[in-house]
Coordinates of C-alpha atoms in Angstrom, one line a residue:
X27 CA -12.8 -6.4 19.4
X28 CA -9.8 -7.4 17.5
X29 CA -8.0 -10.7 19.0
X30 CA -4.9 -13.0 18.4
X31 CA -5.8 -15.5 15.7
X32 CA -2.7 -17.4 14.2
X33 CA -2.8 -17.0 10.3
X34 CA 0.6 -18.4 9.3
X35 CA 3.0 -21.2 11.2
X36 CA 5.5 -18.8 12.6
X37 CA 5.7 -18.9 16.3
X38 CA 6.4 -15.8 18.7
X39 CA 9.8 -16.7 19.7
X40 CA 11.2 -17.5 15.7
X41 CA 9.6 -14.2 15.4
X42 CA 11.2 -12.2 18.1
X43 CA 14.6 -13.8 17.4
X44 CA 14.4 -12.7 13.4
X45 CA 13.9 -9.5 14.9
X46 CA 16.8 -9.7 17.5
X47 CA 19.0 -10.7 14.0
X48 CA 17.9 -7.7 12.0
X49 CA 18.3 -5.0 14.6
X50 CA 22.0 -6.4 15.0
X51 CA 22.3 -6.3 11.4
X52 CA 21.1 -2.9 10.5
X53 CA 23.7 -1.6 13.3
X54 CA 26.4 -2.9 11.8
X55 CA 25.3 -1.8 8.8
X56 CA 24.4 2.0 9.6
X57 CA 27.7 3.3 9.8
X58 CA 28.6 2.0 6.6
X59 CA 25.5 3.7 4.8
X60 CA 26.1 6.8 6.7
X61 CA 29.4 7.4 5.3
X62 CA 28.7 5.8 2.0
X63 CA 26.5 9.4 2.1
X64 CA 28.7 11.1 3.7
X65 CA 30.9 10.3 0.5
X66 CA 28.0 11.2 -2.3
X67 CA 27.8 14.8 -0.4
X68 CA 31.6 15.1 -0.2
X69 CA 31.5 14.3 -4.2
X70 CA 28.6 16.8 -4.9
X71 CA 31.0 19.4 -2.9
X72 CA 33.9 18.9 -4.9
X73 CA 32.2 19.4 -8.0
X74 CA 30.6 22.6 -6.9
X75 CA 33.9 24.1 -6.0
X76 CA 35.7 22.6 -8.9
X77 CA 33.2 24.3 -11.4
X78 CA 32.1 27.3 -9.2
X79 CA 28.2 27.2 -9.8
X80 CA 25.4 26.0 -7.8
X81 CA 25.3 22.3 -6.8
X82 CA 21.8 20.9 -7.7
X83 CA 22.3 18.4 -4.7
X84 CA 23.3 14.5 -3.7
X85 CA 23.2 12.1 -6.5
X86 CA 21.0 9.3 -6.6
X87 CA 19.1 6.7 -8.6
X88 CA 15.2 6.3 -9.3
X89 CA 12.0 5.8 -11.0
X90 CA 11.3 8.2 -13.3
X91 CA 7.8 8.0 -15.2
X92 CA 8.8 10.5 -17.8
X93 CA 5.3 10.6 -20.0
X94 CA 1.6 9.1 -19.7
X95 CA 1.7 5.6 -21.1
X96 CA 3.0 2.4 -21.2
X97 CA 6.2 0.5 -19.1
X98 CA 8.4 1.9 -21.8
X99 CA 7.8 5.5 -20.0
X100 CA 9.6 4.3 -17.1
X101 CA 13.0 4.7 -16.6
X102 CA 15.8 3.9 -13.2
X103 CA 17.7 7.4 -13.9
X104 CA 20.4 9.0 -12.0
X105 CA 19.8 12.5 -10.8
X106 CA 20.8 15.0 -7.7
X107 CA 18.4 16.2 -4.7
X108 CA 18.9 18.9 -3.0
X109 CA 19.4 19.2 0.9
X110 CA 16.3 19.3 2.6
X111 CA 14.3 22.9 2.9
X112 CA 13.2 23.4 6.2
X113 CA 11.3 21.3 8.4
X114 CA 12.0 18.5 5.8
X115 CA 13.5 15.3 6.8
X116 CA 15.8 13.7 4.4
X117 CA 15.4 9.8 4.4
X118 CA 17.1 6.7 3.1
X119 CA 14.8 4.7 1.3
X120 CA 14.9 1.1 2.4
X121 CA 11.6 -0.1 0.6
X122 CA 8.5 1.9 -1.1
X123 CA 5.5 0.3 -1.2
X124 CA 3.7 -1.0 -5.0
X125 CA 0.2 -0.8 -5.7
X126 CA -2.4 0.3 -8.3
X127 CA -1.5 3.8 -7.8
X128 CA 1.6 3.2 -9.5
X129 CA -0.1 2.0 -12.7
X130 CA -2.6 4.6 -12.6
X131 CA 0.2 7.3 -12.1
X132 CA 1.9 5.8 -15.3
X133 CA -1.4 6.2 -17.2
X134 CA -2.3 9.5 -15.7
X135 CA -5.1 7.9 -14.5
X136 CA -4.7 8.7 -10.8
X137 CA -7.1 11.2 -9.3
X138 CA -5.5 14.7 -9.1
X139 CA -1.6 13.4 -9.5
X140 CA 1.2 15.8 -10.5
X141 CA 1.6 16.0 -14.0
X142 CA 4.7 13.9 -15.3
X143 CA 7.4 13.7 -15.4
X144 CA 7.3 12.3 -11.9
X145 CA 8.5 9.4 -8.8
X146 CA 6.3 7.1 -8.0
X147 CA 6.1 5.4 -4.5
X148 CA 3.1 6.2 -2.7
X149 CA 4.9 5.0 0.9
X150 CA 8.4 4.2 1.9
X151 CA 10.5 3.2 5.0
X152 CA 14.0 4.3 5.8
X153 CA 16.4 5.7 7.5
X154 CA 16.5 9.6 9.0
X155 CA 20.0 10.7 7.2
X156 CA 19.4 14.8 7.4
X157 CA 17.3 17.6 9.1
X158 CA 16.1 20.2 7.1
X159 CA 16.2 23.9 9.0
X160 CA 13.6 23.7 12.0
X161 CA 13.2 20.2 11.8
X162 CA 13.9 17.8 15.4
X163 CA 11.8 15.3 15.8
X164 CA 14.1 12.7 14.4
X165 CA 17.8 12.0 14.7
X166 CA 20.3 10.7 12.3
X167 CA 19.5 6.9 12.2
X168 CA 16.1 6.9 13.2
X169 CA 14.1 4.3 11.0
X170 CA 11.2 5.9 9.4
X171 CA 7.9 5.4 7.5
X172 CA 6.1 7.7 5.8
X173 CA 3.1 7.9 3.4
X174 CA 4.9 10.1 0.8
X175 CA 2.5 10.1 -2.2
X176 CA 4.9 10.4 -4.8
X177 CA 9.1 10.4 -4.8
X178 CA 9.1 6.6 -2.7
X179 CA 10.8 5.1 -5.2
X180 CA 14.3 6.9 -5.0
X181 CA 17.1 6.2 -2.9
X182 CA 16.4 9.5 -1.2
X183 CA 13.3 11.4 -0.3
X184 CA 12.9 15.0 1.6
X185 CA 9.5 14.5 3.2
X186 CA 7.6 16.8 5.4
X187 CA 8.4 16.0 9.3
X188 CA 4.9 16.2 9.9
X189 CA 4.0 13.4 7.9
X190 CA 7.1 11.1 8.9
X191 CA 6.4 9.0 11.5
X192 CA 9.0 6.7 13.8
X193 CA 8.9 2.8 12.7
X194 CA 8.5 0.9 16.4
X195 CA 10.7 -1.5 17.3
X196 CA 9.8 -5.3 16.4
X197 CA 8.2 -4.6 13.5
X198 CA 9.6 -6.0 10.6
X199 CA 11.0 -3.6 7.9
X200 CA 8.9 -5.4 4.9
X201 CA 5.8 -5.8 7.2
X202 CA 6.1 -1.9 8.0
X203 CA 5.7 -0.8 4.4
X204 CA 3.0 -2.6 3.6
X205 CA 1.2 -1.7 6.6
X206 CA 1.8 2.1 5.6
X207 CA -0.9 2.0 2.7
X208 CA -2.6 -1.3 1.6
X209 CA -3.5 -2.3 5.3
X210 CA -4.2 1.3 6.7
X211 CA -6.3 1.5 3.5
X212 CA -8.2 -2.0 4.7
X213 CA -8.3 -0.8 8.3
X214 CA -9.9 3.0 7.6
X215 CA -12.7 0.6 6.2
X216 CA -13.0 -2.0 8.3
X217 CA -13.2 0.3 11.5
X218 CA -14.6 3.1 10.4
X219 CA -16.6 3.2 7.6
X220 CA -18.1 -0.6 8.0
X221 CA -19.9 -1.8 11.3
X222 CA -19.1 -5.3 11.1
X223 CA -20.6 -7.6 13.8
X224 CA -19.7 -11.2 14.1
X225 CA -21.4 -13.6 12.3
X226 CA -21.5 -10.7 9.3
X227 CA -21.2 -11.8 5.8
X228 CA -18.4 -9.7 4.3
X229 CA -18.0 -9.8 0.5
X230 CA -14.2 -8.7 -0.7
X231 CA -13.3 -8.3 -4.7
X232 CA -9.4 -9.0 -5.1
X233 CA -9.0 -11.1 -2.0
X234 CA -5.4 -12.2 -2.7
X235 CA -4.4 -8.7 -3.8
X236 CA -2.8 -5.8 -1.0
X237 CA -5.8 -4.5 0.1
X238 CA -8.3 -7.5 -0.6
X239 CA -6.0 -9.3 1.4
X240 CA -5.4 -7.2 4.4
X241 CA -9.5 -6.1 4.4
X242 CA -10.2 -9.9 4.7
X243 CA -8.1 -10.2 7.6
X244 CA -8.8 -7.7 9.8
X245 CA -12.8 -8.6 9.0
X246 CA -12.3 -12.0 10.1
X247 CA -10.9 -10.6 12.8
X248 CA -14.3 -9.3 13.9
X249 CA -15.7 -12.6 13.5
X250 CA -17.2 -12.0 9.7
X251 CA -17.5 -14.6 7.4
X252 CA -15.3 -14.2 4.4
X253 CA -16.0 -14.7 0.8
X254 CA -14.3 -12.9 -2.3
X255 CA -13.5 -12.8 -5.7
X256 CA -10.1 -14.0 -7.0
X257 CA -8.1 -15.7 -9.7
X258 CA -8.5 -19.2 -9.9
X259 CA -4.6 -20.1 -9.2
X260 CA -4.9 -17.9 -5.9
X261 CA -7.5 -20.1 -4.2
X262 CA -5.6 -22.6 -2.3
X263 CA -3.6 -19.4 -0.9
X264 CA -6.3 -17.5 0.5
X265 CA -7.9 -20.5 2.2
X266 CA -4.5 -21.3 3.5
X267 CA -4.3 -18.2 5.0
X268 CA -8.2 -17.7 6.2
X269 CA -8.9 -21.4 6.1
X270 CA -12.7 -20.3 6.7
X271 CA -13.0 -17.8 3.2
X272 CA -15.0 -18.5 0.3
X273 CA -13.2 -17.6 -3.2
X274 CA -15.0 -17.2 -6.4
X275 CA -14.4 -16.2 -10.0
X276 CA -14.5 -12.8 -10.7
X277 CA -15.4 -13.6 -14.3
X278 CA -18.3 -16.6 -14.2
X279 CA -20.2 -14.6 -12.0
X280 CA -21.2 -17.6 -9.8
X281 CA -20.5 -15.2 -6.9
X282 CA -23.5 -13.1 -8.0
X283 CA -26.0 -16.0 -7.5
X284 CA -24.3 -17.9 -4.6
X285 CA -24.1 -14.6 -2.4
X286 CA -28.0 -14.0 -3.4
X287 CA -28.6 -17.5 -2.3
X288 CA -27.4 -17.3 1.0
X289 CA -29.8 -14.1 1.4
X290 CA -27.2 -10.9 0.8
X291 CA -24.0 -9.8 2.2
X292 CA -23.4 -7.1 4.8
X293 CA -20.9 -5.3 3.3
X294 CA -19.0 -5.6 0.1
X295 CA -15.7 -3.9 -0.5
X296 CA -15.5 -2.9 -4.4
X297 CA -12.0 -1.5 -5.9
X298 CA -12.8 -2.4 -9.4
X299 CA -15.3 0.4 -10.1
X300 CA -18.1 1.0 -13.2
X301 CA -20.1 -2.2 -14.0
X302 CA -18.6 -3.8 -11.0
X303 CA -20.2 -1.7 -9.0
X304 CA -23.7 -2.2 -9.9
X305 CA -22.9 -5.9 -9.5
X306 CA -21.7 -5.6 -6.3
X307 CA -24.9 -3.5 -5.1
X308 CA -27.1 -6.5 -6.3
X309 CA -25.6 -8.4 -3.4
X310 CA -26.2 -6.4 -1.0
X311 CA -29.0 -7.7 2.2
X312 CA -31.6 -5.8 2.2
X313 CA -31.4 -5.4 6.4
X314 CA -28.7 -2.7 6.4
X315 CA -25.7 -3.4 4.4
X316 CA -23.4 -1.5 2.7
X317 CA -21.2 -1.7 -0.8
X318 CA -17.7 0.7 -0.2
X319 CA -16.0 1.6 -3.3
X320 CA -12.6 2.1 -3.1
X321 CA -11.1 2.6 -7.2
X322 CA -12.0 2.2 -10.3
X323 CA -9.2 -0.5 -11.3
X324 CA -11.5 -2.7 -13.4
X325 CA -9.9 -1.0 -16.9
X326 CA -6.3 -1.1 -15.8
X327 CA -7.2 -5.0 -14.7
X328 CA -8.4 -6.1 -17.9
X329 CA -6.7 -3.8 -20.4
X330 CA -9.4 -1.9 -21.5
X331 CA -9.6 1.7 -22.5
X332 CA -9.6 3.9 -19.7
X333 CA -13.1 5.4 -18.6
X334 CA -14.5 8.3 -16.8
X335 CA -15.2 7.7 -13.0
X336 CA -17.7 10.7 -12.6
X337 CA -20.3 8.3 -13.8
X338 CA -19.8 5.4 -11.7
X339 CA -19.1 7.7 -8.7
X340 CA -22.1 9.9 -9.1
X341 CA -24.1 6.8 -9.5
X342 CA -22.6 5.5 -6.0
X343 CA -23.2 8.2 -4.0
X344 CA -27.1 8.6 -5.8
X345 CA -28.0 5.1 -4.1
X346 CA -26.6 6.0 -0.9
X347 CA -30.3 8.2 -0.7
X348 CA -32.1 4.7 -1.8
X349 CA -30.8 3.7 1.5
X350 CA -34.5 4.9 3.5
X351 CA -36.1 2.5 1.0
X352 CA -33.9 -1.1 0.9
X353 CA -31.6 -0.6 4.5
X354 CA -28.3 -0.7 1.2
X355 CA -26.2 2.1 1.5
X356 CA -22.5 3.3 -0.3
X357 CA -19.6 4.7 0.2
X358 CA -16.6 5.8 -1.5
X359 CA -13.6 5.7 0.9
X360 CA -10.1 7.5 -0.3
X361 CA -7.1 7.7 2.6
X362 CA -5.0 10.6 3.0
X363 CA -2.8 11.1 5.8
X364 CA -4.5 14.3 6.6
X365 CA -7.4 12.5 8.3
X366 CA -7.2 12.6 12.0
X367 CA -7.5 8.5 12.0
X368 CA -4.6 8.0 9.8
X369 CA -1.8 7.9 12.3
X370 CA -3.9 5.7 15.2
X371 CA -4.6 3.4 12.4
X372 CA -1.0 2.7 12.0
X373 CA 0.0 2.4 15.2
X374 CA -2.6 0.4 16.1
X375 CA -1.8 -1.9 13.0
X376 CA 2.0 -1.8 14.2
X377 CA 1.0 -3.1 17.3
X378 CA -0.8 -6.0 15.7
X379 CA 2.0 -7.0 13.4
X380 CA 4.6 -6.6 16.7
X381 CA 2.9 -8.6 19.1
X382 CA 1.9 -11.2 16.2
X383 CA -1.7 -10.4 16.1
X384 CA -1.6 -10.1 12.4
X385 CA 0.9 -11.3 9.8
X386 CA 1.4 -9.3 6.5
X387 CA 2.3 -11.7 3.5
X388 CA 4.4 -9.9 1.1
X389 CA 3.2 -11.8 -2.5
X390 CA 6.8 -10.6 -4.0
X391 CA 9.7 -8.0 -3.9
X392 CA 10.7 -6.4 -6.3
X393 CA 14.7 -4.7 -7.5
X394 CA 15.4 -1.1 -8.5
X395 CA 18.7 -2.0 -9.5
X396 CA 17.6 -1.1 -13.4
X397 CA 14.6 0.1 -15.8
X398 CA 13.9 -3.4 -16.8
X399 CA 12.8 -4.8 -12.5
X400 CA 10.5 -1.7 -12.5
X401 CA 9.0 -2.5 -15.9
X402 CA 8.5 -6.0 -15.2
X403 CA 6.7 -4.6 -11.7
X404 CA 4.3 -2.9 -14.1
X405 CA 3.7 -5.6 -16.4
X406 CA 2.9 -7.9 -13.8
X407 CA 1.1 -6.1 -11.5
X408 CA -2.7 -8.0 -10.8
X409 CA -1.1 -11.2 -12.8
X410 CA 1.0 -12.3 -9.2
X411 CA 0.5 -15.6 -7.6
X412 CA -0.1 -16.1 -3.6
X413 CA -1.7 -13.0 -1.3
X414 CA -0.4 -9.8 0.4
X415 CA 1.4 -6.9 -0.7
X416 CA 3.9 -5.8 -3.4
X417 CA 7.2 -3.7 -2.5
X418 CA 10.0 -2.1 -4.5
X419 CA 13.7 -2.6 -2.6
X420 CA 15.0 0.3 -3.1
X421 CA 18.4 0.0 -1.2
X422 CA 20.3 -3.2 -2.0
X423 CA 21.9 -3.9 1.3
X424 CA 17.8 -3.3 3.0
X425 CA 16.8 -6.9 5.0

């Protein structure tokens, strides 16, 4: 059972009166963005009628990757969308989330992305600022999260209704993007695909990254014991913030023999992929544990040339049939917002965060007020110092 364990020194009542602050402060600010708006649409009008064709929409700024390759592909660009087709919701885009899938979308790396050019920003919260034909769920001013896939990174985004779901109040704006992916991500794993039992020896590579981060969490929250790979200069964070974790090396390999010393681990969570994985397997207890792959990042991480997953993967799922034999089994786990768990999951995680169950470190913010904040995002992504999650503010005035 998950229960209240105090992370970070932020008590209840600071907590609740931040919250108190920022609701004030984004209804005295609503009125302003909804006729700063108001005005874009008004412009986009004029034009229309002043050169009698077709409007192509509202203008607004974003990401653009424009080809496969490096951070000099990526562009902030000003460009129009349309009005949202029907049972669309058209959102103002506070924040989008920034994670791996961003760099793999820039290297065309992803696993069955649109072709570029494209918008990256794989979730986003905002505010509701039109309804497509058919669509009711949501009124003008409703604050909004959605896990978008592409098109977060933009001032606006038409999203499908059915995939936009209400941000509760309490939560903090920050806290509620990050939650969206990297700890929904952590918590499909966790709770469904592991069967951690207190007492558990849980093993989790990139421990001070989104997901490494969040996974360790809500593990310890079932009473695991945590160790984990992690750069040497994010040690002192993660025990800070899970004062009982273990951190290693990724790259001496001590790990290897330390977690075979104690006997095996019961489940190791994997994003890195190829050799890692085979690595990670050779930790395993022989009792009933399990490793669960989640990407194949280790090439983007050290700058190598990108690989094939088909190998690694097929390799993964092979041992899973060893399993009769040693009690190790495998898994590759991949969220989408079509599974049935997917909105649960982040309710229930909203309700943690909320009622200060849970706290959600965000390791930096980053601007889109040019191409240069966006690039330096990509540059510097897996390089960051502390834990938690990265996020691209995407509307200046956001809190």
């Amino acid at each position: 059972m998950l229960c209240p364990k105090d992370t970070f020194k932020e008590t209840r009542a600071a907590k609740l009166a931040r919250n108190a602050e920022r609701k004030e402060e984004v209804k005295a600010t609503w009125a302003e963005r909804k006729q700063a708006w108001a005005d874009r649409k008004a412009k986009s009008k004029e034009l229309k009628e002043a050169s009698n064709t077709t409007p192509a929409g509202t203008e607004i700024r974003k990401v653009l990757i424009s080809a496969y390759g490096d951070e000099s592909n990526i562009s902030v660009i000003t460009d129009t969308i349309p009005e949202p087709a029907a049972n669309e919701v058209q959102v103002q885009v506070l924040y989008s989330g920034f994670s791996g899938s961003d760099i793999n979308m820039r290297l065309g790396q992803y696993p069955l992305q649109k072709a570029a050019p494209l918008t990256p920003g794989y979730c986003l919260v905002g505010h509701v600022i039109s309804n497509g034909e058919g669509s009711s769920k949501y009124e003008i001013g409703d604050l909004v999260c959605c896990l978008s896939v592409y098109d977060g990174e933009a001032e606006l985004a038409n999203l499908p209704e059915k995939y936009v779901l209400p941000v509760p109040e309490g939560v903090d704006l920050q806290a509620a993007t990050a939650l969206i992916l990297d700890w929904t991500t952590a918590y499909g794993m966790v709770m469904h695909t592991a069967s951690i039992k207190p007492g558990d020896k849980v093993f989790v590579h990139g421990i001070s990254g989104a997901v490494g981060w969040a996974t360790a969490v809500l593990a310890s929250l079932q009473g695991a014991e945590i160790y984990g790979t992690a750069s040497p200069k994010n040690h002192a964070a993660v025990i800070k913030g899970l004062p009982g974790a273990t951190p290693f090396d990724y790259a001496n390999k001590d790990w290897m023999t330390a977690m075979k010393d104690l006997g095996g681990v019961k489940v190791v969570f994997d994003p890195l992929g190829f050799e890692s994985w085979d690595e990670s397997y050779s930790i395993l207890n022989l009792q009933s544990s399990m490793l669960i792959g989640y990407g194949g990042n280790i090439s983007t991480l050290t700058g190598t040339e990108p690989r094939s997953m088909l190998p690694p993967l097929t390799k993964l799922f092979a041992r899973n049939y060893l399993k009769v034999l040693d009690g190790r089994s495998t898994r590759f786990y991949y969220i989408t917002r079509d599974d049935k768990t997917f909105v649960p999951d982040l309710e229930s995680l909203f309700e943690l965060s909320r009622t200060g169950k849970i706290e959600v470190p965000i390791k930096r913010v980053f601007q889109m007020r040019n191409s240069e904040d966006i690039r330096e995002a990509h540059r510097s992504w897996g390089k960051g110092q502390g834990v938690g999650s990265l996020l691209i503010k995407v509307a200046e005035d956001a809190e």
